[in-house]
Tab-separated table of C-alpha atoms in Angstrom:
chain	number	residue	atom	x	y	z
A	12	GLU	CA	-5.024	-0.696	-17.799
A	13	ALA	CA	-7.772	-2.562	-15.451
A	14	GLY	CA	-7.119	-2.526	-11.713
A	15	VAL	CA	-6.937	-4.890	-9.313
A	16	ALA	CA	-10.715	-6.433	-9.111
A	17	GLN	CA	-12.115	-7.952	-5.681
A	18	SER	CA	-15.452	-9.574	-4.804
A	19	PRO	CA	-17.823	-9.601	-3.063
A	20	ARG	CA	-17.464	-5.799	-1.868
A	21	TYR	CA	-19.425	-6.556	1.390
A	22	LYS	CA	-20.268	-9.824	3.412
A	23	ILE	CA	-22.204	-10.420	6.448
A	24	ILE	CA	-21.907	-13.553	7.756
A	25	GLU	CA	-22.677	-15.392	11.498
A	26	LYS	CA	-19.857	-16.588	13.024
A	27	ARG	CA	-18.746	-20.227	12.641
A	28	GLN	CA	-19.845	-19.775	8.985
A	29	SER	CA	-17.380	-19.454	6.201
A	30	VAL	CA	-16.570	-17.245	3.568
A	31	ALA	CA	-14.718	-16.681	0.404
A	32	PHE	CA	-13.191	-14.057	-0.961
A	33	TRP	CA	-11.765	-13.386	-4.548
A	34	CYS	CA	-9.327	-11.037	-5.898
A	35	ASN	CA	-7.571	-10.594	-9.837
A	36	PRO	CA	-4.482	-8.876	-10.110
A	37	ILE	CA	-3.277	-6.820	-12.613
A	38	SER	CA	-2.307	-8.759	-15.540
A	39	GLY	CA	1.586	-9.235	-15.500
A	40	HIS	CA	1.712	-8.875	-12.012
A	41	ALA	CA	3.902	-11.419	-10.207
A	42	THR	CA	3.562	-10.594	-6.580
A	43	LEU	CA	-0.132	-10.941	-5.053
A	44	TYR	CA	-0.920	-10.069	-1.310
A	45	TRP	CA	-3.828	-10.257	0.689
A	46	TYR	CA	-4.052	-7.589	3.770
A	47	GLN	CA	-6.271	-7.344	6.387
A	48	GLN	CA	-7.483	-4.086	7.949
A	49	ILE	CA	-8.890	-3.825	11.010
A	50	LEU	CA	-11.211	-0.425	12.159
A	51	GLY	CA	-9.155	2.016	12.948
A	52	GLN	CA	-5.598	0.060	12.281
A	53	GLY	CA	-3.476	0.071	9.083
A	54	PRO	CA	-3.349	-3.018	6.739
A	55	LYS	CA	-1.651	-6.161	8.276
A	56	LEU	CA	0.185	-8.855	5.529
A	57	LEU	CA	-1.869	-11.988	5.693
A	58	ILE	CA	-0.161	-13.901	3.210
A	59	GLN	CA	2.164	-13.171	-0.012
A	60	PHE	CA	2.295	-15.116	-3.444
A	61	GLN	CA	5.181	-14.798	-5.909
A	62	ASN	CA	3.713	-16.245	-8.798
A	63	ASN	CA	1.706	-18.831	-7.622
A	64	GLY	CA	4.161	-19.891	-4.588
A	65	VAL	CA	3.657	-18.646	-1.293
A	66	VAL	CA	6.410	-16.427	0.049
A	67	ASP	CA	5.182	-15.367	3.441
A	68	ASP	CA	2.446	-16.674	5.733
A	69	SER	CA	3.729	-15.843	8.845
A	70	GLN	CA	0.476	-13.909	9.862
A	71	LEU	CA	-2.308	-15.961	8.609
A	72	PRO	CA	-4.140	-17.774	11.018
A	73	LYS	CA	-3.651	-21.225	9.646
A	74	ASP	CA	-6.351	-22.915	11.803
A	75	ARG	CA	-8.801	-20.815	10.194
A	76	PHE	CA	-7.688	-18.953	7.084
A	77	SER	CA	-6.592	-20.611	4.061
A	78	ALA	CA	-5.449	-18.981	0.673
A	79	GLU	CA	-4.542	-20.064	-2.935
A	80	ARG	CA	-3.419	-18.248	-6.033
A	81	LEU	CA	-4.627	-20.080	-9.242
A	82	LYS	CA	-2.039	-20.521	-11.879
A	83	GLY	CA	-0.283	-17.380	-10.681
A	84	VAL	CA	-3.308	-15.280	-11.652
A	85	ASP	CA	-6.460	-15.154	-9.430
A	86	SER	CA	-6.222	-15.946	-5.853
A	87	THR	CA	-8.637	-16.691	-3.119
A	88	LEU	CA	-8.578	-15.883	0.228
A	89	LYS	CA	-11.144	-18.561	2.820
A	90	ILE	CA	-12.060	-17.936	6.500
A	91	GLN	CA	-13.410	-21.356	8.164
A	92	PRO	CA	-15.061	-20.948	10.729
A	93	ALA	CA	-15.176	-17.059	11.009
A	94	LYS	CA	-14.900	-15.455	14.522
A	95	LEU	CA	-16.427	-12.157	15.537
A	96	GLU	CA	-12.505	-10.617	15.488
A	97	ASP	CA	-12.338	-11.312	11.650
A	98	SER	CA	-14.799	-8.510	11.021
A	99	ALA	CA	-12.308	-6.393	8.813
A	100	VAL	CA	-11.691	-5.052	5.261
A	101	TYR	CA	-9.689	-7.869	3.584
A	102	LEU	CA	-7.367	-5.895	0.784
A	103	CYS	CA	-5.533	-7.691	-2.126
A	104	ALA	CA	-2.844	-5.531	-4.010
A	105	SER	CA	-0.554	-6.718	-6.565
A	106	SER	CA	2.805	-5.588	-7.545
A	107	PRO	CA	4.594	-5.940	-10.688
A	108	ARG	CA	8.009	-6.440	-8.856
A	109	HIS	CA	10.179	-9.542	-9.194
A	110	PRO	CA	12.751	-11.483	-6.929
A	111	GLY	CA	15.843	-9.077	-6.816
A	112	PRO	CA	17.488	-6.660	-4.321
A	113	THR	CA	15.675	-3.610	-5.599
A	114	LEU	CA	13.015	-1.998	-3.110
A	115	GLY	CA	10.108	0.589	-3.564
A	116	THR	CA	7.819	-1.208	-6.303
A	117	GLU	CA	4.656	0.168	-5.732
A	118	ALA	CA	1.643	-2.095	-4.817
A	119	PHE	CA	-1.575	-1.540	-6.722
A	120	PHE	CA	-4.841	-1.959	-4.247
A	121	GLY	CA	-8.270	-3.289	-5.038
A	122	GLN	CA	-11.164	-2.095	-3.172
A	123	GLY	CA	-11.503	-4.279	-0.702
A	124	THR	CA	-14.139	-6.487	0.816
A	125	ARG	CA	-15.884	-5.311	3.896
A	126	LEU	CA	-16.569	-8.424	6.225
A	127	THR	CA	-19.024	-8.306	8.999
A	128	VAL	CA	-19.086	-11.580	11.449
A	129	VAL	CA	-22.037	-11.335	13.732
B	16	ALA	CA	11.864	-5.527	11.650
B	17	GLN	CA	11.066	-2.277	9.977
B	18	SER	CA	8.117	-0.181	11.089
B	19	VAL	CA	6.568	3.190	11.023
B	20	THR	CA	4.966	5.611	13.772
B	21	GLN	CA	1.913	7.959	12.483
B	22	LEU	CA	1.478	10.694	15.168
B	23	GLY	CA	-2.107	11.424	15.502
B	24	SER	CA	-4.866	9.247	14.578
B	25	HIS	CA	-7.102	12.332	13.540
B	26	VAL	CA	-5.914	15.703	12.365
B	27	SER	CA	-8.269	18.265	11.194
B	28	VAL	CA	-7.514	21.367	9.246
B	29	SER	CA	-9.823	24.320	7.469
B	30	GLU	CA	-10.185	24.321	3.906
B	31	GLY	CA	-7.156	26.485	2.454
B	32	ALA	CA	-4.717	25.587	5.409
B	33	LEU	CA	-1.636	23.641	5.666
B	34	VAL	CA	-1.751	19.824	5.994
B	35	LEU	CA	0.590	18.063	7.933
B	36	LEU	CA	0.423	14.524	8.658
B	37	ARG	CA	3.584	13.168	10.917
B	38	CYS	CA	5.278	9.870	10.087
B	39	ASN	CA	8.410	8.814	11.563
B	40	TYR	CA	10.362	5.059	10.613
B	41	SER	CA	12.660	2.814	12.604
B	42	SER	CA	15.034	0.813	10.058
B	43	SER	CA	18.133	-0.258	10.262
B	44	VAL	CA	19.123	0.177	6.597
B	45	PRO	CA	18.211	3.026	4.329
B	46	PRO	CA	14.494	2.955	3.904
B	47	TYR	CA	11.875	3.134	1.149
B	48	LEU	CA	8.997	4.691	2.363
B	49	PHE	CA	5.263	5.317	1.212
B	50	TRP	CA	2.384	7.552	1.479
B	51	TYR	CA	-1.389	5.773	0.765
B	52	VAL	CA	-4.560	7.638	0.867
B	53	GLN	CA	-7.543	5.846	1.286
B	54	TYR	CA	-11.131	7.281	0.601
B	55	PRO	CA	-13.992	6.072	2.259
B	56	ASN	CA	-15.113	2.463	1.019
B	57	GLN	CA	-11.721	2.638	-1.261
B	58	GLY	CA	-8.579	0.691	-1.339
B	59	LEU	CA	-5.302	2.365	-1.181
B	60	GLN	CA	-4.051	4.796	-3.577
B	61	LEU	CA	-0.337	6.011	-3.785
B	62	LEU	CA	0.385	9.438	-3.286
B	63	LEU	CA	4.009	9.564	-3.141
B	64	LYS	CA	7.056	7.348	-2.662
B	65	TYR	CA	10.703	7.904	-1.349
B	66	THR	CA	13.640	5.761	-2.960
B	67	SER	CA	16.512	8.015	-2.071
B	68	ALA	CA	16.558	9.735	-5.421
B	69	ALA	CA	15.547	13.082	-3.743
B	70	THR	CA	14.604	13.984	-0.251
B	71	LEU	CA	11.617	16.100	-1.140
B	72	VAL	CA	9.202	13.928	-2.915
B	73	LYS	CA	6.499	15.388	-4.991
B	74	GLY	CA	2.924	13.183	-5.383
B	75	ILE	CA	-0.256	13.605	-6.590
B	76	ASN	CA	-3.346	16.082	-5.757
B	77	GLY	CA	-0.454	18.753	-4.556
B	78	PHE	CA	1.248	16.361	-1.634
B	79	GLU	CA	4.660	16.451	-0.885
B	80	ALA	CA	6.795	14.686	1.756
B	81	GLU	CA	10.365	15.225	2.653
B	82	PHE	CA	12.763	12.568	3.822
B	83	LYS	CA	14.914	13.508	6.823
B	84	LYS	CA	17.405	11.197	7.988
B	85	SER	CA	18.413	12.999	10.887
B	86	GLU	CA	15.085	13.037	12.316
B	87	THR	CA	14.049	9.266	10.888
B	88	SER	CA	10.779	11.414	9.479
B	89	PHE	CA	8.950	11.542	6.273
B	90	HIS	CA	5.967	14.038	6.858
B	91	LEU	CA	3.295	14.739	4.739
B	92	THR	CA	2.225	17.803	3.454
B	93	LYS	CA	0.274	19.979	1.503
B	94	PRO	CA	-0.062	24.104	1.464
B	95	SER	CA	-3.449	24.414	1.119
B	96	ALA	CA	-6.331	21.718	2.024
B	97	HIS	CA	-9.382	20.871	-0.262
B	98	MET	CA	-12.447	19.399	0.936
B	99	SER	CA	-11.750	16.801	-1.500
B	100	ASP	CA	-8.696	16.034	0.850
B	101	ALA	CA	-10.463	14.471	3.510
B	102	ALA	CA	-9.396	10.862	3.689
B	103	GLU	CA	-7.504	8.259	5.634
B	104	TYR	CA	-3.607	8.625	5.067
B	105	PHE	CA	-1.032	5.899	5.816
B	106	CYS	CA	2.569	5.886	5.870
B	107	ALA	CA	4.368	2.453	4.983
B	108	VAL	CA	7.632	1.227	4.681
B	109	SER	CA	9.375	-1.408	1.855
B	110	GLU	CA	10.787	-4.510	3.863
B	111	ASP	CA	13.063	-6.897	2.162
B	112	ASN	CA	11.034	-10.355	2.475
B	113	GLN	CA	11.683	-14.077	1.423
B	114	GLY	CA	12.971	-15.191	-1.578
B	115	GLY	CA	13.973	-11.828	-2.486
B	116	SER	CA	10.343	-10.222	-2.521
B	117	GLU	CA	9.275	-7.155	-0.598
B	118	LYS	CA	6.387	-6.220	1.475
B	119	LEU	CA	4.964	-3.076	2.761
B	120	VAL	CA	4.509	-2.601	6.706
B	121	PHE	CA	1.832	0.278	7.286
B	122	GLY	CA	1.436	2.823	10.089
B	123	LYS	CA	-1.938	2.815	11.735
B	124	GLY	CA	-3.232	5.709	9.617
B	125	THR	CA	-4.251	9.316	10.042
B	126	LYS	CA	-8.092	10.414	9.399
B	127	LEU	CA	-7.757	14.207	7.484
B	128	THR	CA	-11.093	15.914	8.220
B	129	VAL	CA	-11.509	19.172	6.124
B	130	ASN	CA	-13.678	21.622	7.755
B	131	PRO	CA	-15.381	24.241	5.446
């Protein structure tokens, strides 16, 4: 079974430029997450999709970040314009969990995209 | 909101020594807890998870964790460290999210160094 694919692996941009990250989740996984991992910290959820609908984007800086999930499969995360504090690893994860009362479903992570804003 | 606290951002052990990584949780309901490992320049990989079936959970690579409700802890252990265990370890708690979904809330991580 193929894992979660992300591209690019690394990206260096200047502040105020724009950047986009791509994620292809594991086939059949309904839930897709984008996490931001700043150096020295744990991953923080930016946005969560259930199929192609947004479930939670409460931590997404909507003035500069946007995300979409096309046809409930692939997803892109965009930053425009980037700031120095956006330097981080952006992790995409997917989960086979469907809505319901049972918790404890494993999330599968991609290798991440390391963004450096200079 | 639920949360986890990892005590010690850096832990250093000798090869062959016991590994103990600490995690305490805060939850108003029975928690679902996870340990993930992140090797350099890699994504997160699940080591083990607690879902109330048994308090002692065995995971991959010889790691295990014990859920202690009285101490609100879920510490990760391995009897004998190997050089390949050097990585960053994250404790996480699963939380109800909108629309019947769930999300993971992570601790800040503990970087494990294994000395020869």
